[in-house]
Coordinates of C-alpha atoms in Angstrom, one line a residue:
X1367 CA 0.0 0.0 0.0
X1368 CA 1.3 3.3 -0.8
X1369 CA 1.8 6.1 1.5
X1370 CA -0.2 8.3 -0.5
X1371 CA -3.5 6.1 -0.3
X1372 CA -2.6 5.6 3.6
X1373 CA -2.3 9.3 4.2
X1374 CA -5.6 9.7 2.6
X1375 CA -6.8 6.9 4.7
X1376 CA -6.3 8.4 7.7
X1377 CA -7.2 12.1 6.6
X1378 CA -10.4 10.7 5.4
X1379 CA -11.5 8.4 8.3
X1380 CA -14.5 9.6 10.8
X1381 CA -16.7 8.4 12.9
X1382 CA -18.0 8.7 16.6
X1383 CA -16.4 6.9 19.0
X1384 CA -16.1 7.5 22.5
X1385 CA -13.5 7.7 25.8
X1386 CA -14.1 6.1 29.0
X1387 CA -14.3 8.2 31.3
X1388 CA -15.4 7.5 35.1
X1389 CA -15.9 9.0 38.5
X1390 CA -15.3 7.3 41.9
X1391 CA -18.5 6.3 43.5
X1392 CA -20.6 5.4 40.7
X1393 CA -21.8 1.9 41.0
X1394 CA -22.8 -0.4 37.3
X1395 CA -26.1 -0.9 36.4
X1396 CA -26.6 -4.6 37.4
X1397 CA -29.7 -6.7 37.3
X1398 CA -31.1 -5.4 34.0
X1399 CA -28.2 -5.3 31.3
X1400 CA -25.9 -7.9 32.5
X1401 CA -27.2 -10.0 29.7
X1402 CA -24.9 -11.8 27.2
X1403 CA -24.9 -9.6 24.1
X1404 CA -25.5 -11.0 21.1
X1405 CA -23.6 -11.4 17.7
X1406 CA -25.0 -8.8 15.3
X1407 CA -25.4 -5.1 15.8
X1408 CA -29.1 -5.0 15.1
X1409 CA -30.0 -6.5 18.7
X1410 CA -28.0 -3.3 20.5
X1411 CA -30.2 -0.3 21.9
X1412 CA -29.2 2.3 23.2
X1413 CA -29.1 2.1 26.9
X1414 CA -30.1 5.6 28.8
X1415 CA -28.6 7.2 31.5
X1416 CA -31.0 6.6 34.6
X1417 CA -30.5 8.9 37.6
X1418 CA -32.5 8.0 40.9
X1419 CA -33.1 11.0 43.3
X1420 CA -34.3 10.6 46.5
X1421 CA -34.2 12.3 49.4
X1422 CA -37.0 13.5 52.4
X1423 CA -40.5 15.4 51.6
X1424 CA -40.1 18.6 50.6
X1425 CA -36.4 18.4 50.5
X1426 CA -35.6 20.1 46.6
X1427 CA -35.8 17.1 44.7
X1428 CA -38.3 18.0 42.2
X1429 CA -35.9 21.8 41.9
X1430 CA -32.9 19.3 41.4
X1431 CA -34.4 17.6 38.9
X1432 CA -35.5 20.6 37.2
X1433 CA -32.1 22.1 37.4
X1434 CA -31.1 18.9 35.7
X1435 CA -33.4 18.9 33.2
X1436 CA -32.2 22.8 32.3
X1437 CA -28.8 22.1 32.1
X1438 CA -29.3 18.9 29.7
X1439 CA -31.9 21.1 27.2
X1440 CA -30.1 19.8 24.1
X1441 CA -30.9 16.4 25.7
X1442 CA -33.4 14.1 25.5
X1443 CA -34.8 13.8 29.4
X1444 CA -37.9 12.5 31.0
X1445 CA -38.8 12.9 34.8
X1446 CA -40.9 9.6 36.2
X1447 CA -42.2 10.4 39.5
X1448 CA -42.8 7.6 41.8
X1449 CA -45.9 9.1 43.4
X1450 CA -47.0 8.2 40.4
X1451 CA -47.1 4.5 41.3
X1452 CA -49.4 5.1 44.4
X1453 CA -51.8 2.1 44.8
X1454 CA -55.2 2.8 44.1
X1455 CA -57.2 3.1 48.1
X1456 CA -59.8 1.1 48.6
X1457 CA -63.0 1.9 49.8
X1458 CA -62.4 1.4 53.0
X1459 CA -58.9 2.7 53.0
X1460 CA -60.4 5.9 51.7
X1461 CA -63.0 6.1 54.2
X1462 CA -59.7 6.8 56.9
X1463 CA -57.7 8.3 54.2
X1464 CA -56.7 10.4 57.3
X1465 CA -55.4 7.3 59.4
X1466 CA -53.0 6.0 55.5
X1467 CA -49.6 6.3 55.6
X1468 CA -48.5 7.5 52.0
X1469 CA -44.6 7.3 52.9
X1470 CA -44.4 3.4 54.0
X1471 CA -43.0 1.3 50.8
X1472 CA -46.0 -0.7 50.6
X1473 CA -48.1 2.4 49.0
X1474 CA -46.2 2.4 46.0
X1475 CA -47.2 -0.2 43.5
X1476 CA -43.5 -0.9 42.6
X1477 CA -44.0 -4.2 40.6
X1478 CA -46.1 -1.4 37.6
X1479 CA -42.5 0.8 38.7
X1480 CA -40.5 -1.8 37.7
X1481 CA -42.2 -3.5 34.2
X1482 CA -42.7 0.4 33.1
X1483 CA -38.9 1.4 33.8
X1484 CA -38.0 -2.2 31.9
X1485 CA -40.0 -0.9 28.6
X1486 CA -38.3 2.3 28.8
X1487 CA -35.1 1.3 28.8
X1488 CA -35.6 -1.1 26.1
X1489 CA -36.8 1.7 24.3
X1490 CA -40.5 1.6 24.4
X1491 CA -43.1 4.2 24.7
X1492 CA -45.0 3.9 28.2
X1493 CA -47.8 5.3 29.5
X1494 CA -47.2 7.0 33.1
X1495 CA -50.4 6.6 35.5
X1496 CA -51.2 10.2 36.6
X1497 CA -52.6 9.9 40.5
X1498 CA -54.9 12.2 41.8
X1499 CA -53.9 13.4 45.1
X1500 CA -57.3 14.4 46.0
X1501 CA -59.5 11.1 44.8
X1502 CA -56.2 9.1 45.5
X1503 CA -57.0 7.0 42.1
X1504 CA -54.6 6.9 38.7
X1505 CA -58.0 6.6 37.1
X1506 CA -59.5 9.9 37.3
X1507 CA -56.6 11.8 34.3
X1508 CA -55.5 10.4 31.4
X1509 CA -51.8 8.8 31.4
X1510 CA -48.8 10.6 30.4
X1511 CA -47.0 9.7 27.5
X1512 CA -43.4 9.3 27.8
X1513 CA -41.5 8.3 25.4
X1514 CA -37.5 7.0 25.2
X1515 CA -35.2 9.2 26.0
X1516 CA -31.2 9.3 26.6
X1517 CA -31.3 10.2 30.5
X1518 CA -34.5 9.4 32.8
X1519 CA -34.9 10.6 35.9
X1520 CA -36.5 8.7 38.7
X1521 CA -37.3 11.0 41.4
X1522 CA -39.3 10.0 44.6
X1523 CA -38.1 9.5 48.8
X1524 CA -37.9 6.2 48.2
X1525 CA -36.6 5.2 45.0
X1526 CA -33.2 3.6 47.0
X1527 CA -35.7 1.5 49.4
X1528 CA -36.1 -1.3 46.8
X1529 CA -32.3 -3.2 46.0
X1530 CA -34.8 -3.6 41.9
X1531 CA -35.0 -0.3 42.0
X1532 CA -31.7 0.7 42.7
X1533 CA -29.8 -1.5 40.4
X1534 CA -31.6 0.7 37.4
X1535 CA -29.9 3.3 38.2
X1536 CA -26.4 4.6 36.6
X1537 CA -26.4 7.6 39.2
X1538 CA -27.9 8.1 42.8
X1539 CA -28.6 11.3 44.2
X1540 CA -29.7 11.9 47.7
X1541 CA -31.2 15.6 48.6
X1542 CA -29.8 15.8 52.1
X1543 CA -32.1 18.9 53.1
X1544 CA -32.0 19.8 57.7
X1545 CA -35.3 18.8 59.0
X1546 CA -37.0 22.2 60.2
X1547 CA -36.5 23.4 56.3
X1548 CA -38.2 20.5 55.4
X1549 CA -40.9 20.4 57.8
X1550 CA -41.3 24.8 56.9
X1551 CA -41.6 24.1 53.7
X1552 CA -43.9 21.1 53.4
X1553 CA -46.8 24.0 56.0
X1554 CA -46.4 26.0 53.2
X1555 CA -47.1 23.5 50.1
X1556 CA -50.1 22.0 51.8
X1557 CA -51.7 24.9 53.1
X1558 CA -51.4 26.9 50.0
X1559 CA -51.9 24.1 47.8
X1560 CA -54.2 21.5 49.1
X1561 CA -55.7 24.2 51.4
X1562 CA -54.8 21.9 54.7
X1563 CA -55.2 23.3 58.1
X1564 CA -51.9 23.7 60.0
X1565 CA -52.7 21.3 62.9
X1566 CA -53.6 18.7 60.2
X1567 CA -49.9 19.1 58.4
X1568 CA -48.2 19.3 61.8
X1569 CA -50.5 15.9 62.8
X1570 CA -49.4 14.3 59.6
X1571 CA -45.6 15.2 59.7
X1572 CA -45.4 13.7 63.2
X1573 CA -48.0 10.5 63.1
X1574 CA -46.2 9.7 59.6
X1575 CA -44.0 11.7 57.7
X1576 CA -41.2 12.1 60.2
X1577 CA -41.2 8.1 61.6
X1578 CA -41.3 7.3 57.6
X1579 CA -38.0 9.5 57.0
X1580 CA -36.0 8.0 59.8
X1581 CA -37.1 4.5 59.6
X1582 CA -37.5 3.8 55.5
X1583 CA -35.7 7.1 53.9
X1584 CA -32.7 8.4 55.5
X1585 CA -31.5 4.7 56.0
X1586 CA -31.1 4.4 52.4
X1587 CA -28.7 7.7 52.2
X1588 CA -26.3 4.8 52.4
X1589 CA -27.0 4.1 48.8
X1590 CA -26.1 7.6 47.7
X1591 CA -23.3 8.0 45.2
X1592 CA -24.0 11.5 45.5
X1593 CA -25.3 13.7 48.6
X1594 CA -26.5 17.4 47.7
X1595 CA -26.6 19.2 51.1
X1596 CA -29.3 22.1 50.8
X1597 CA -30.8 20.8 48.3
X1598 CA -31.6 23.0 45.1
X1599 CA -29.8 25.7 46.2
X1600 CA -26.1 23.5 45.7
X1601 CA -25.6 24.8 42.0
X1602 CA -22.0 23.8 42.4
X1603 CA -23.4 20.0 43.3
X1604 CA -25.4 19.9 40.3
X1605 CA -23.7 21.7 37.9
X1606 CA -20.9 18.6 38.5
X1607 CA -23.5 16.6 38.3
X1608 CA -24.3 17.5 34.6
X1609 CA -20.8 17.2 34.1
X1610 CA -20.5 13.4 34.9
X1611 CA -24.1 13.0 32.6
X1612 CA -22.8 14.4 29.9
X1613 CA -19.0 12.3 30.0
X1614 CA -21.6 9.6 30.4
X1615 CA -23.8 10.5 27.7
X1616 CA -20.5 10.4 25.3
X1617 CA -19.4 6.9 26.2
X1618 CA -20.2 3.6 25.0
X1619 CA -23.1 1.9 26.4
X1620 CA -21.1 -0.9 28.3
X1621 CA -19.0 2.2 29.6
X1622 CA -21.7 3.0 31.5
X1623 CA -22.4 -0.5 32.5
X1624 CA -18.8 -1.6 33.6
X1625 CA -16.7 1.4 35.5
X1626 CA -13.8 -0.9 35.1
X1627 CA -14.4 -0.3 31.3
X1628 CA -12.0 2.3 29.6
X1629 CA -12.0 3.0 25.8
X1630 CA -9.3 5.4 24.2
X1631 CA -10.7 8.6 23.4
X1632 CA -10.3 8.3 19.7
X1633 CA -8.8 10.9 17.0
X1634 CA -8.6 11.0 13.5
X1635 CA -5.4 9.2 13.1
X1636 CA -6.8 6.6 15.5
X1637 CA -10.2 5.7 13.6
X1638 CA -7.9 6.0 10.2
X1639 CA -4.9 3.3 12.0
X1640 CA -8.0 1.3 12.5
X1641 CA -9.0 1.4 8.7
X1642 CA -5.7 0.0 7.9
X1643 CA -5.1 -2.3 10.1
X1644 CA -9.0 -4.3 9.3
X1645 CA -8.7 -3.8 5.9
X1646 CA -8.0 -7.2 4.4
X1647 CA -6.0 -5.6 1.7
X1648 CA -3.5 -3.9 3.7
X1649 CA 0.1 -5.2 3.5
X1650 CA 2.0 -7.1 6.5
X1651 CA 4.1 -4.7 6.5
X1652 CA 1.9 -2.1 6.9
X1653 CA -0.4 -3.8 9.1
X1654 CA 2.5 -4.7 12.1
X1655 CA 3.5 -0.7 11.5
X1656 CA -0.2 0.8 12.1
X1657 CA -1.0 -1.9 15.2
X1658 CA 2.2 -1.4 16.7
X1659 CA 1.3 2.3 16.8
X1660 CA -2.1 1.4 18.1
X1661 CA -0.8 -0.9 20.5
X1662 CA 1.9 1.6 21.7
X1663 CA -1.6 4.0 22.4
X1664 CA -3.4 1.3 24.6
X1665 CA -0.3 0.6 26.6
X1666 CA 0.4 4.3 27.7
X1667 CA -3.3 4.6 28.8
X1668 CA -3.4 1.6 30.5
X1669 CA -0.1 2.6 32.5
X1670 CA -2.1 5.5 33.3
X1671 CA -3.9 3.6 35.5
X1672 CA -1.3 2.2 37.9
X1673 CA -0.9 4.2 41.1
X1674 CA 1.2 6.9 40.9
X1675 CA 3.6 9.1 43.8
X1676 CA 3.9 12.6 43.8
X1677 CA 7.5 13.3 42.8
X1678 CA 9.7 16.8 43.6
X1679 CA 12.8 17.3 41.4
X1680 CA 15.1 20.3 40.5
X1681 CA 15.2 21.5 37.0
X1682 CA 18.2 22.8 35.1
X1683 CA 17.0 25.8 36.1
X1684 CA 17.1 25.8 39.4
X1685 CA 13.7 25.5 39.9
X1686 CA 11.2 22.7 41.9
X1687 CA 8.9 21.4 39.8
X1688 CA 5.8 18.6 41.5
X1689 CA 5.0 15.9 39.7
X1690 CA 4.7 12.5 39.8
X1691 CA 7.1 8.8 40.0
X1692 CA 6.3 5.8 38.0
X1693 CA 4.4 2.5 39.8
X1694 CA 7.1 0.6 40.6
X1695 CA 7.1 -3.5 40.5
X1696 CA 5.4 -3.8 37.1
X1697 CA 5.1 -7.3 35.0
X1698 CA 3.3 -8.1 31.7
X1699 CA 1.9 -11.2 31.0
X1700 CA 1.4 -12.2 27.2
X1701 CA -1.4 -14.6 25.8
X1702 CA 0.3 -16.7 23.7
X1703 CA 0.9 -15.8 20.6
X1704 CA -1.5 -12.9 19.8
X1705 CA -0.1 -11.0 22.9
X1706 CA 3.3 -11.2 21.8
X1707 CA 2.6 -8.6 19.4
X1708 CA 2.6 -6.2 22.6
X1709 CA 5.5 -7.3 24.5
X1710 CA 7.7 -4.8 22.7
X1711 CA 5.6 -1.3 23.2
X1712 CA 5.3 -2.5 26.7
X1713 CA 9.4 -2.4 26.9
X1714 CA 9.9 0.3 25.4
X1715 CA 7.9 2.4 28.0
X1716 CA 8.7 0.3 31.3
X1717 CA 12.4 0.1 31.0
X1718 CA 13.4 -3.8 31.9
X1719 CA 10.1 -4.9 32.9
X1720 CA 9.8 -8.8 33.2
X1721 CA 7.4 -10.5 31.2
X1722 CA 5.9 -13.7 31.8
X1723 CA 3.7 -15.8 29.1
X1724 CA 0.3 -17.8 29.7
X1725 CA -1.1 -20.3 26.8
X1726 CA -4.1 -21.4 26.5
X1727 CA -5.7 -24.1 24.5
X1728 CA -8.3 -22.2 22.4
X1729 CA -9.7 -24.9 20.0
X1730 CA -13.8 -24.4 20.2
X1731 CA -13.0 -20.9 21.7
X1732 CA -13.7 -22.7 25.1
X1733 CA -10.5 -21.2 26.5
X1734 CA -10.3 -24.0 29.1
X1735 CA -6.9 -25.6 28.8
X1736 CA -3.9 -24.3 29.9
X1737 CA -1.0 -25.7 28.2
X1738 CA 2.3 -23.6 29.4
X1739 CA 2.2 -20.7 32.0
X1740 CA 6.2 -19.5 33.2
X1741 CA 5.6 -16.6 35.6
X1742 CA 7.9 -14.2 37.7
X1743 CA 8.0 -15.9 40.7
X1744 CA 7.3 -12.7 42.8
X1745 CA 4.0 -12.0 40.9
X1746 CA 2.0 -11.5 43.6
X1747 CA 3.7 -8.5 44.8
X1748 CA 3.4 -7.1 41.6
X1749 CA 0.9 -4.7 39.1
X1750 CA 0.3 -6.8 36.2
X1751 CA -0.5 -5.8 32.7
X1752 CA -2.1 -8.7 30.7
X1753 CA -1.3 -8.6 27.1
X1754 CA -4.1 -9.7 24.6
X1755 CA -4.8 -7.5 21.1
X1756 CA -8.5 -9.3 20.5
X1757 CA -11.3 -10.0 23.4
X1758 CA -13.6 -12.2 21.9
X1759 CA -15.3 -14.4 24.3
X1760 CA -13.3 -14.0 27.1
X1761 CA -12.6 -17.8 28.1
X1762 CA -9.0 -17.3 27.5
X1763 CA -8.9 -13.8 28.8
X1764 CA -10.8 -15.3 32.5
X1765 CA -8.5 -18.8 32.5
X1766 CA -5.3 -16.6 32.4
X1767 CA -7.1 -14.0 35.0
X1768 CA -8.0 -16.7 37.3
X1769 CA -4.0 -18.1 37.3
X1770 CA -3.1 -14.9 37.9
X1771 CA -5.3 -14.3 41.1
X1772 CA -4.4 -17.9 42.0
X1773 CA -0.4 -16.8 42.0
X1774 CA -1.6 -14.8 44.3
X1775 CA -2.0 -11.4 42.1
X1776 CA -4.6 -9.2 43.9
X1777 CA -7.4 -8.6 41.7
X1778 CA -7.4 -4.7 41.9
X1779 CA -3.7 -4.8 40.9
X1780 CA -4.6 -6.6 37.2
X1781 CA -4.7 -4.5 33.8
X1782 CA -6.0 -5.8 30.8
X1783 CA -4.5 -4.5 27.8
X1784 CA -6.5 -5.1 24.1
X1785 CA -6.9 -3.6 20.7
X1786 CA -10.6 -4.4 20.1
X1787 CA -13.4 -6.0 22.7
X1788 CA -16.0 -7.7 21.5
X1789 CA -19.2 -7.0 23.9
X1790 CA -19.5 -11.1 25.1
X1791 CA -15.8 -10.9 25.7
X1792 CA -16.5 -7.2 28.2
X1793 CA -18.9 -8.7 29.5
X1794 CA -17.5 -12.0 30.5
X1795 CA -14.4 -10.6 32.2
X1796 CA -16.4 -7.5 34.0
X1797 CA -19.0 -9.8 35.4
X1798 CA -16.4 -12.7 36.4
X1799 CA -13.8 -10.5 38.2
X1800 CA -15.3 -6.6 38.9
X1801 CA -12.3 -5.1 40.0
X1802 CA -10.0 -5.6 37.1
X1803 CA -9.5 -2.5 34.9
X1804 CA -9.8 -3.4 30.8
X1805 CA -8.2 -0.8 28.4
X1806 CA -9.5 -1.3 24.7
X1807 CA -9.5 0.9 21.7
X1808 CA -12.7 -0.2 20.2
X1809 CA -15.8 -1.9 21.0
X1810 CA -16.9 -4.2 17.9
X1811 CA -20.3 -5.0 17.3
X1812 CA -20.4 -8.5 18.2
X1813 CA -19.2 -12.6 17.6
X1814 CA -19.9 -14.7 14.4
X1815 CA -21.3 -18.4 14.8
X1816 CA -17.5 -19.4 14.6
X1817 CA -16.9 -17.4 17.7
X1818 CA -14.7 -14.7 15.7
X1819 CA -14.6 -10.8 16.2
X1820 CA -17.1 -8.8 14.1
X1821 CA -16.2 -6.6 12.3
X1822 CA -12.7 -7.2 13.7
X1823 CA -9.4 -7.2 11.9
X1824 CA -9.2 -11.5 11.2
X1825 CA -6.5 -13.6 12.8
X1826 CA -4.0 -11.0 14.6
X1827 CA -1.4 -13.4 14.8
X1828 CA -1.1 -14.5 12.0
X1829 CA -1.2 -11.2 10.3
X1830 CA 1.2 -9.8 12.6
X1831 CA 4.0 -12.5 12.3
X1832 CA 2.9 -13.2 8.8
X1833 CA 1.8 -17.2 9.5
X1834 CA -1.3 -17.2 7.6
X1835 CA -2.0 -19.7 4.8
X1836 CA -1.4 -17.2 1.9

């Protein structure tokens, strides 16, 4: 391939693709996506960003959620308020309406919460019941429409109470608001708005409201990824806030899923290496040149992730300058052969780091067998980076995990290091050991019937050392 058709590769390349980028705190979504993927694109949806607020009565949730809301105007946002999920009273219930405690879990109809949130965020269309405060029916107005939208809000004081509930969520606020502010501002709502005498508020607040906050609400605070003291008036809480949706908003879907889940933030020159180095056309040559570059890109961001010191030193200058000292006690670990490939960009930017080399048996893709392992015999003490260029299934990238942790390697202290992830394979290794961090490049679409990489660049190895049949 000529350099003039390479240049114009890469000058002509585009496409969105997205960095990983993650903040402390911020548990994965669990229960609902943790599904195996499947092989073609076509079954992928995309997943929306789902922020719980809870938080007292009358603390400044619903002016949270608006300030939300006006911050993410060139966003697609819907607001479902679980006071919308009030069970319909029964006669009798309604004939000592008075004596009903509305802030106990058990007057929310969560089960309708739940199979309404799951349509959503499979991207259906539901229809929101609208309850009637007054008749205390969902009957009396018609439903609200809300259709699928990039970031739903779930706002209510006790969207944390149920563990369902909670594992929706991507983000979880709680609006941490002092009790006399609270108690102030609920006299004024329900005199002025439901025309309520004061002795009947005050009656209320103490028969129902307040046991319901300290025995069901504030224990959940626990929950919280996030706490906004004061409420609606903390612009500096939720203009951070927006921040973190927005990163989030830009990532790939099983970015949001996995926080252990980093993907290069991609360029130009990137998405055009990438061109090259799938196109089937592309010479050996040029194919070890382009993924060695690539390769060379996954293994400074992945040492990026290894714990760092802060570091003072003198310049020729004369002057101090702060920064930081390299982890020390690295190792790489190679998958034989594939991870070869990256043995070299990994030396070249930890000087005399050892290297130790795992094979698996891979016939059937089962990943099972492991044939040869020769390992520092100090691992344990060590930060290892695992060497891989394709994650496909995952079988072989768990087996040689699980030797590692078995040497003795703490979990937390294990990088894996790929060019492309197929989802199966993200989600195989995420689910199977949490604490791991995976840099990748790219996120393909999915696995053939023969268990290969779609779209995917073919048999690394063999175009990198030049083995294949041709």
């Amino acid at each position: 391939m000529g350099s003039h058709s390479v240049a114009d590769m890469i000058e002509a390349s585009s496409g969105a693709h997205f960095s990983g980028f993650h903040l402390n705190g911020i548990e994965s979504r669990k229960a609902v996506f943790q599904q195996p993927t499947t092989s073609t694109a076509e079954h992928f949806y995309n997943q929306p960003f789902v922020i719980g607020v809870a938080g007292g009565s009358a603390s400044g949730k619903t002016t949270v959620c608006d300030m939300i809301i006006q911050q993410l105007h060139d966003q697609r946002v819907v607001v479902v308020n679980q006071d919308s999920f009030y069970h319909n009273l029964t006669e009798e219930e309604l004939s000592r309406v008075h004596e009903y405690n509305f802030d106990h879990p058990d007057s929310f109809d969560t089960e309708l919460l739940l199979s309404e949130m799951d349509k959503l965020m499979h991207g259906q269309a539901v229809d929101i019941p609208n309850y009637d405060l007054k008749t205390y029916k969902n009957n009396i107005f018609p439903a609200r429409r809300v259709n699928p939208s990039d970031v739903i809000i779930l706002e209510g004081i006790l969207v944390f109470h149920d563990p369902r509930v909670r594992d929706l969520m991507n983000m979880k606020i709680f609006v941490d608001t002092d009790a006399d502010v609270r108690l102030a501002r609920r006299i004024r709502r329900d005199t002025a708005e439901k025309g309520r005498e004061i002795a009947v508020v005050l009656d209320q607040y103490s028969k129902f409201v307040k046991p319901a906050f300290d025995d069901f609400i504030l224990p959940t605070k626990k929950y919280a990824d996030i706490i906004i003291p004061r409420g609606g008036d903390n612009h500096v809480a939720v203009d951070l806030i927006v921040q973190h949706i927005r990163t989030k908003l830009g990532q790939h879907d099983l970015c949001k899923i996995y926080p252990n889940l980093y993907v290069i933030q991609t360029t130009f020159q990137i998405r055009g290496m990438h061109t090259l180095v799938r196109d089937a056309q592309t010479t050996k040559h040029d194919f070890v040149f382009y993924a060695d570059r690539l390769i060379r890109l996954v293994v400074e961001h992945g040492l990026g992730h290894l714990p760092f010191t802060e570091k003072q030193v003198i310049t020729p200058t004369g002057s101090v300058y702060t920064g930081v000292d390299f982890a020390k006690r690295l190792c790489g670990v190679s998958i034989i052969r594939s991870g070869e490939s990256m043995e070299n960009a990994l030396r070249a930017c930890c000087k005399g780091i050892k290297i130790g080399k795992i094979l698996i048996h891979r016939e059937g893709d089962n990943g099972q067998q492991l044939i040869y392992e020769k390992l520092p015999q100090d691992i344990a003490d060590r930060h290892v980076l695992v060497l891989d260029p394709i994650l496909g299934t995952g079988n072989s990238a768990v087996q040689a995990i699980s030797l590692l942790i078995k040497k003795g390697v703490p979990e937390a202290n294990i990088i894996f290091l790929t060019l492309i992830s197929a989802p199966q394979g993200v989600h195989m290794v995420c689910k199977s050991f949490p604490r791991i961090k995976i840099v990748t490049s790219e996120i393909e679409n999915g696995l053939n019937k023969d268990f290969r990489v779609i779209p995917g660049m073919g048999e690394f190895g063999d175009r990198y050392f030049g083995t294949d049949d041709e």
